[in-house]
């Protein structure tokens, strides 16, 4: 019986795949060798989910992996027309990051409401300056993106007694559609971007959208960097169209030391870490092994991405 070839697009530390010994021929590739090795692979594990190498390396006609799994929630970094048009199944790490990201968003909301960045700055200066902070209970939030991450964020914010509206691609019971977005963000104290990056969502938070928000609003992006026109956000903060913002994802990562975003007033910058809690890589590896066992047994895979939409279908 032929053992399937599993190709791993590497990133350090490597995934723990020892439990697949004897059940998979595990090979490794980097961006330079991926194109050469892809045609011989049955399965591709995109462990380096920051890499865009799959886009340029994916073969057109001829042999290709039957299944691609990315150790991330987003799939925009690997999706290309050839992959989208193929019969290759794509799965993602749906379910791993939901709660950690929701906790991170709640932490940002509380930090901004309680003005913790100023408190830390004053402590470094040894300056005693009494101030009043904002109560979050009774405020309004809009979460844009109705997948598992967005729904978990909404549930967590509601636990803080924040009135929360959820916006998705299509309206459902309890979920608003895109046509309601401007009306909702015009009244929101907190606007949370948690949508996948698609042709429809790219640059959706632009100068017009920041202009719709009220001056007391704060904006958080933990979705994908491309959701936000970063220059427009910087201008909105500089002109005080909105009160503050936090970005955990960016159009180009890592953010260079020369980027002006580091110096934008009222902006909290974090290095794409909202979902990365202690042990998260082990969880990703365990999830992949479970998926591989389903695939090897001929059972249907879960977390299957709709390659035309760019995410796992759901509410």
Short mmCIF file of C-alpha atoms in Angstrom, two decimals:
data_model
loop_
_atom_site.label_atom_id
_atom_site.label_comp_id
_atom_site.label_asym_id
_atom_site.label_seq_id
_atom_site.Cartn_x
_atom_site.Cartn_y
_atom_site.Cartn_z
CA UNK A 1 0.00 0.00 0.00
CA UNK A 2 1.40 3.40 -1.03
CA UNK A 3 1.97 5.83 1.82
CA UNK A 4 0.74 9.37 0.99
CA UNK A 5 3.33 12.12 0.71
CA UNK A 6 2.77 15.01 3.11
CA UNK A 7 4.66 18.17 2.18
CA UNK A 8 5.12 20.80 4.89
CA UNK A 9 5.80 24.43 4.04
CA UNK A 10 8.09 24.98 6.98
CA UNK A 11 8.21 27.59 9.72
CA UNK A 12 9.99 27.37 13.04
CA UNK A 13 9.21 25.63 15.29
CA UNK A 14 8.21 22.70 13.10
CA UNK A 15 4.89 20.93 13.75
CA UNK A 16 4.90 17.79 15.86
CA UNK A 17 3.83 15.10 13.42
CA UNK A 18 5.45 12.04 15.03
CA UNK A 19 2.06 10.34 15.40
CA UNK A 20 1.87 10.14 11.59
CA UNK A 21 5.01 7.99 11.37
CA UNK A 22 4.32 5.13 8.98
CA UNK A 23 1.10 6.75 7.79
CA UNK A 24 2.66 9.58 5.82
CA UNK A 25 5.92 10.22 4.02
CA UNK A 26 6.74 13.63 5.45
CA UNK A 27 8.80 16.01 3.32
CA UNK A 28 9.68 19.64 3.88
CA UNK A 29 9.93 22.69 1.66
CA UNK A 30 10.59 26.39 1.89
CA UNK A 31 9.62 29.17 -0.50
CA UNK A 32 12.53 28.36 -2.80
CA UNK A 33 11.80 24.63 -3.14
CA UNK A 34 7.99 24.57 -2.90
CA UNK A 35 7.26 24.72 -6.65
CA UNK A 36 9.60 21.82 -7.35
CA UNK A 37 8.10 19.56 -4.67
CA UNK A 38 4.39 20.38 -4.94
CA UNK A 39 3.61 18.04 -7.89
CA UNK A 40 4.85 15.03 -5.91
CA UNK A 41 2.77 15.74 -2.80
CA UNK A 42 -0.61 14.29 -1.92
CA UNK A 43 -1.15 16.74 0.93
CA UNK A 44 0.29 20.20 1.59
CA UNK A 45 0.42 21.57 5.12
CA UNK A 46 0.98 25.33 5.02
CA UNK A 47 2.61 25.62 8.42
CA UNK A 48 4.21 28.93 7.44
CA UNK A 49 0.90 30.76 7.19
CA UNK A 50 2.64 34.12 6.71
CA UNK A 51 4.17 32.95 3.43
CA UNK A 52 2.64 33.73 0.04
CA UNK A 53 4.78 31.10 -1.68
CA UNK A 54 1.81 28.89 -2.53
CA UNK A 55 0.38 31.60 -4.78
CA UNK A 56 3.40 31.61 -7.07
CA UNK A 57 4.35 27.93 -6.73
CA UNK A 58 0.95 26.30 -7.31
CA UNK A 59 1.08 24.14 -10.48
CA UNK A 60 -1.35 24.70 -13.31
CA UNK A 61 -1.98 21.51 -15.25
CA UNK A 62 -0.60 18.20 -14.07
CA UNK A 63 -0.07 16.59 -10.65
CA UNK A 64 -0.90 18.59 -7.57
CA UNK A 65 -1.84 17.94 -3.92
CA UNK A 66 -5.36 16.67 -3.40
CA UNK A 67 -5.68 18.55 -0.13
CA UNK A 68 -4.15 21.76 1.25
CA UNK A 69 -4.44 22.70 4.93
CA UNK A 70 -3.34 26.06 6.27
CA UNK A 71 -2.57 26.51 9.96
CA UNK A 72 -4.47 29.79 10.02
CA UNK A 73 -8.01 31.11 9.89
CA UNK A 74 -7.45 33.26 6.80
CA UNK A 75 -6.69 31.73 3.39
CA UNK A 76 -5.98 34.87 1.34
CA UNK A 77 -2.22 34.26 1.59
CA UNK A 78 -2.44 31.04 -0.42
CA UNK A 79 -5.48 31.40 -2.67
CA UNK A 80 -4.75 31.94 -6.35
CA UNK A 81 -6.89 31.43 -9.49
CA UNK A 82 -5.25 28.07 -10.28
CA UNK A 83 -5.90 26.69 -6.80
CA UNK A 84 -9.43 28.09 -6.74
CA UNK A 85 -10.21 26.43 -10.09
CA UNK A 86 -8.71 23.05 -9.16
CA UNK A 87 -10.39 20.11 -7.46
CA UNK A 88 -7.98 20.36 -4.51
CA UNK A 89 -9.71 20.61 -1.13
CA UNK A 90 -8.61 23.50 1.10
CA UNK A 91 -9.13 23.48 4.87
CA UNK A 92 -8.20 25.97 7.58
CA UNK A 93 -7.65 26.15 11.35
CA UNK A 94 -11.19 27.24 12.13
CA UNK A 95 -11.95 26.94 15.83
CA UNK A 96 -8.44 27.32 17.25
CA UNK A 97 -8.33 31.10 17.55
CA UNK A 98 -11.91 32.06 18.43
CA UNK A 99 -11.69 32.43 22.20
CA UNK A 100 -8.14 33.83 22.40
CA UNK A 101 -8.97 36.55 19.87
CA UNK A 102 -12.22 37.40 21.67
CA UNK A 103 -10.31 37.76 24.93
CA UNK A 104 -7.75 39.98 23.19
CA UNK A 105 -10.46 42.23 21.79
CA UNK A 106 -12.07 42.52 25.22
CA UNK A 107 -8.68 43.45 26.66
CA UNK A 108 -8.23 46.18 24.05
CA UNK A 109 -11.72 47.55 24.67
CA UNK A 110 -11.08 47.72 28.41
CA UNK A 111 -7.58 49.15 27.96
CA UNK A 112 -8.87 51.97 25.76
CA UNK A 113 -11.93 52.66 27.92
CA UNK A 114 -9.81 52.80 31.08
CA UNK A 115 -7.01 54.76 29.35
CA UNK A 116 -4.39 52.23 30.39
CA UNK A 117 -1.82 53.34 27.75
CA UNK A 118 -1.72 56.78 29.39
CA UNK A 119 -1.47 55.22 32.84
CA UNK A 120 1.57 53.18 31.79
CA UNK A 121 3.18 56.20 30.12
CA UNK A 122 2.64 58.37 33.23
CA UNK A 123 4.07 55.62 35.44
CA UNK A 124 7.26 55.59 33.38
CA UNK A 125 7.44 59.37 33.90
CA UNK A 126 6.64 59.01 37.64
CA UNK A 127 3.75 61.43 37.13
CA UNK A 128 0.61 61.35 39.31
CA UNK A 129 -2.30 62.57 37.19
CA UNK A 130 -5.81 61.69 38.29
CA UNK A 131 -8.26 61.10 35.45
CA UNK A 132 -11.75 59.74 34.85
CA UNK A 133 -12.28 56.71 32.62
CA UNK A 134 -15.15 55.35 30.59
CA UNK A 135 -17.66 52.71 31.71
CA UNK A 136 -18.04 50.03 29.03
CA UNK A 137 -21.36 48.66 30.28
CA UNK A 138 -24.13 50.18 28.22
CA UNK A 139 -21.92 51.13 25.26
CA UNK A 140 -22.53 49.85 21.72
CA UNK A 141 -20.29 47.62 19.60
CA UNK A 142 -20.47 46.46 16.00
CA UNK A 143 -18.56 43.30 15.08
CA UNK A 144 -17.99 42.98 11.32
CA UNK A 145 -17.58 39.32 10.43
CA UNK A 146 -20.11 36.69 11.52
CA UNK A 147 -17.87 33.61 11.48
CA UNK A 148 -16.85 31.75 14.65
CA UNK A 149 -14.33 34.44 15.63
CA UNK A 150 -16.81 37.27 15.17
CA UNK A 151 -19.55 35.42 17.02
CA UNK A 152 -17.23 34.65 19.94
CA UNK A 153 -16.15 38.30 20.11
CA UNK A 154 -19.80 39.38 20.17
CA UNK A 155 -20.59 36.92 22.94
CA UNK A 156 -17.60 38.09 25.01
CA UNK A 157 -18.47 41.77 24.62
CA UNK A 158 -22.06 41.06 25.63
CA UNK A 159 -20.69 39.54 28.85
CA UNK A 160 -19.30 43.03 29.58
CA UNK A 161 -22.84 44.37 29.13
CA UNK A 162 -21.94 45.96 25.80
CA UNK A 163 -24.86 46.05 23.35
CA UNK A 164 -23.42 44.23 20.35
CA UNK A 165 -24.53 43.96 16.72
CA UNK A 166 -23.05 41.37 14.36
CA UNK A 167 -22.66 42.04 10.63
CA UNK A 168 -22.15 39.25 8.10
CA UNK A 169 -22.08 38.70 4.36
CA UNK A 170 -25.79 37.94 4.28
CA UNK A 171 -28.46 38.80 6.87
CA UNK A 172 -29.78 36.04 9.14
CA UNK A 173 -31.65 35.94 12.40
CA UNK A 174 -29.47 37.93 14.79
CA UNK A 175 -27.02 38.93 12.03
CA UNK A 176 -27.18 42.13 10.01
CA UNK A 177 -26.24 42.32 6.34
CA UNK A 178 -23.75 44.72 4.70
CA UNK A 179 -26.51 47.24 3.90
CA UNK A 180 -26.89 47.90 7.66
CA UNK A 181 -23.19 48.53 8.30
CA UNK A 182 -23.05 52.31 7.88
CA UNK A 183 -26.16 52.83 9.99
CA UNK A 184 -24.77 50.65 12.77
CA UNK A 185 -21.25 52.07 12.90
CA UNK A 186 -22.64 55.60 12.97
CA UNK A 187 -23.99 54.85 16.48
CA UNK A 188 -21.23 52.52 17.71
CA UNK A 189 -18.70 53.16 20.44
CA UNK A 190 -16.64 50.16 19.31
CA UNK A 191 -16.20 48.90 15.75
CA UNK A 192 -14.44 45.52 15.52
CA UNK A 193 -13.17 44.22 12.16
CA UNK A 194 -13.17 40.40 12.14
CA UNK A 195 -14.08 39.64 8.52
CA UNK A 196 -12.13 37.45 6.07
CA UNK A 197 -10.20 39.23 3.34
CA UNK A 198 -12.03 38.89 0.02
CA UNK A 199 -12.60 41.05 -3.05
CA UNK A 200 -15.70 42.42 -1.33
CA UNK A 201 -14.01 43.27 1.99
CA UNK A 202 -10.66 44.60 0.79
CA UNK A 203 -10.29 48.23 1.92
CA UNK A 204 -13.82 48.31 3.37
CA UNK A 205 -12.71 50.56 6.22
CA UNK A 206 -11.69 53.65 4.30
CA UNK A 207 -11.93 57.41 4.77
CA UNK A 208 -15.68 57.39 4.13
CA UNK A 209 -16.32 54.70 6.73
CA UNK A 210 -14.17 56.41 9.36
CA UNK A 211 -16.06 59.60 8.57
CA UNK A 212 -19.36 57.85 9.31
CA UNK A 213 -18.22 56.90 12.82
CA UNK A 214 -18.88 59.21 15.74
CA UNK A 215 -15.95 61.15 17.27
CA UNK A 216 -16.06 59.04 20.44
CA UNK A 217 -15.79 55.74 18.54
CA UNK A 218 -12.82 53.39 18.71
CA UNK A 219 -11.83 50.93 16.00
CA UNK A 220 -10.15 47.51 16.35
CA UNK A 221 -8.87 45.27 13.55
CA UNK A 222 -7.99 41.66 14.37
CA UNK A 223 -9.19 40.33 10.98
CA UNK A 224 -6.85 40.92 8.05
CA UNK A 225 -4.67 43.94 7.35
CA UNK A 226 -6.19 44.51 3.93
CA UNK A 227 -9.60 45.31 5.45
CA UNK A 228 -8.29 48.75 6.41
CA UNK A 229 -6.95 51.64 4.36
CA UNK A 230 -4.18 52.41 6.83
CA UNK A 231 -3.49 55.96 5.61
CA UNK A 232 -7.18 56.78 6.02
CA UNK A 233 -7.16 55.43 9.58
CA UNK A 234 -4.07 57.46 10.43
CA UNK A 235 -5.74 60.60 9.06
CA UNK A 236 -8.96 59.89 10.97
CA UNK A 237 -7.00 59.61 14.21
CA UNK A 238 -4.85 62.67 13.53
CA UNK A 239 -7.93 64.76 12.76
CA UNK A 240 -9.83 63.20 15.70
CA UNK A 241 -12.63 61.91 13.53
CA UNK A 242 -12.51 58.91 15.89
CA UNK A 243 -11.18 58.64 19.44
CA UNK A 244 -8.78 55.73 19.10
CA UNK A 245 -7.87 52.49 17.36
CA UNK A 246 -5.95 49.25 17.73
CA UNK A 247 -4.42 47.24 14.90
CA UNK A 248 -3.14 43.70 15.33
CA UNK A 249 -2.90 43.00 11.58
CA UNK A 250 -1.43 45.07 8.77
CA UNK A 251 -1.32 45.30 5.00
CA UNK A 252 2.39 44.42 5.08
CA UNK A 253 3.87 42.41 7.93
CA UNK A 254 6.04 42.70 9.88
CA UNK A 255 5.56 46.42 10.32
CA UNK A 256 8.90 48.07 9.56
CA UNK A 257 10.58 50.41 12.07
CA UNK A 258 10.16 53.19 9.52
CA UNK A 259 6.37 52.81 9.31
CA UNK A 260 4.53 55.99 10.33
CA UNK A 261 1.87 53.86 12.03
CA UNK A 262 4.09 53.52 15.10
CA UNK A 263 3.69 57.24 15.77
CA UNK A 264 -0.01 57.74 15.02
CA UNK A 265 -1.70 59.35 18.04
CA UNK A 266 -4.31 57.16 19.69
CA UNK A 267 -3.26 53.98 17.85
CA UNK A 268 -2.29 50.76 19.65
CA UNK A 269 -0.02 48.57 17.51
CA UNK A 270 0.48 44.86 18.24
CA UNK A 271 2.39 42.27 16.14
CA UNK A 272 -0.36 39.94 14.85
CA UNK A 273 -0.61 38.12 18.18
CA UNK A 274 -4.27 38.30 19.17
CA UNK A 275 -4.90 34.56 18.66
CA UNK A 276 -1.52 33.26 19.79
CA UNK A 277 -1.75 31.96 23.33
CA UNK A 278 0.67 29.60 25.06
CA UNK A 279 0.44 26.17 23.39
CA UNK A 280 -1.30 27.40 20.25
CA UNK A 281 1.13 25.67 17.87
CA UNK A 282 0.52 22.34 19.59
CA UNK A 283 -3.22 22.87 19.14
CA UNK A 284 -2.69 23.57 15.44
CA UNK A 285 -0.59 20.43 15.04
CA UNK A 286 -3.14 18.29 16.88
CA UNK A 287 -5.94 19.68 14.71
CA UNK A 288 -4.04 18.83 11.53
CA UNK A 289 -3.30 15.27 12.69
CA UNK A 290 -7.00 14.74 13.40
CA UNK A 291 -7.87 16.06 9.95
CA UNK A 292 -5.23 13.85 8.34
CA UNK A 293 -6.69 10.78 10.03
CA UNK A 294 -10.12 11.65 8.62
CA UNK A 295 -8.64 12.18 5.15
CA UNK A 296 -6.62 8.94 5.22
CA UNK A 297 -9.71 7.00 6.31
CA UNK A 298 -11.75 8.44 3.45
CA UNK A 299 -14.05 10.36 5.78
CA UNK A 300 -15.28 13.86 4.90
CA UNK A 301 -13.03 16.69 6.03
CA UNK A 302 -14.28 19.52 8.23
CA UNK A 303 -13.28 23.20 7.98
CA UNK A 304 -13.53 22.98 4.19
CA UNK A 305 -13.05 26.41 2.60
CA UNK A 306 -15.33 27.65 -0.17
CA UNK A 307 -12.50 28.63 -2.52
CA UNK A 308 -14.59 31.15 -4.42
CA UNK A 309 -15.78 32.94 -1.26
CA UNK A 310 -12.47 32.61 0.56
CA UNK A 311 -13.75 31.20 3.87
CA UNK A 312 -15.57 28.26 5.44
CA UNK A 313 -19.29 28.74 4.76
CA UNK A 314 -21.56 29.21 7.70
CA UNK A 315 -23.68 31.89 9.26
#
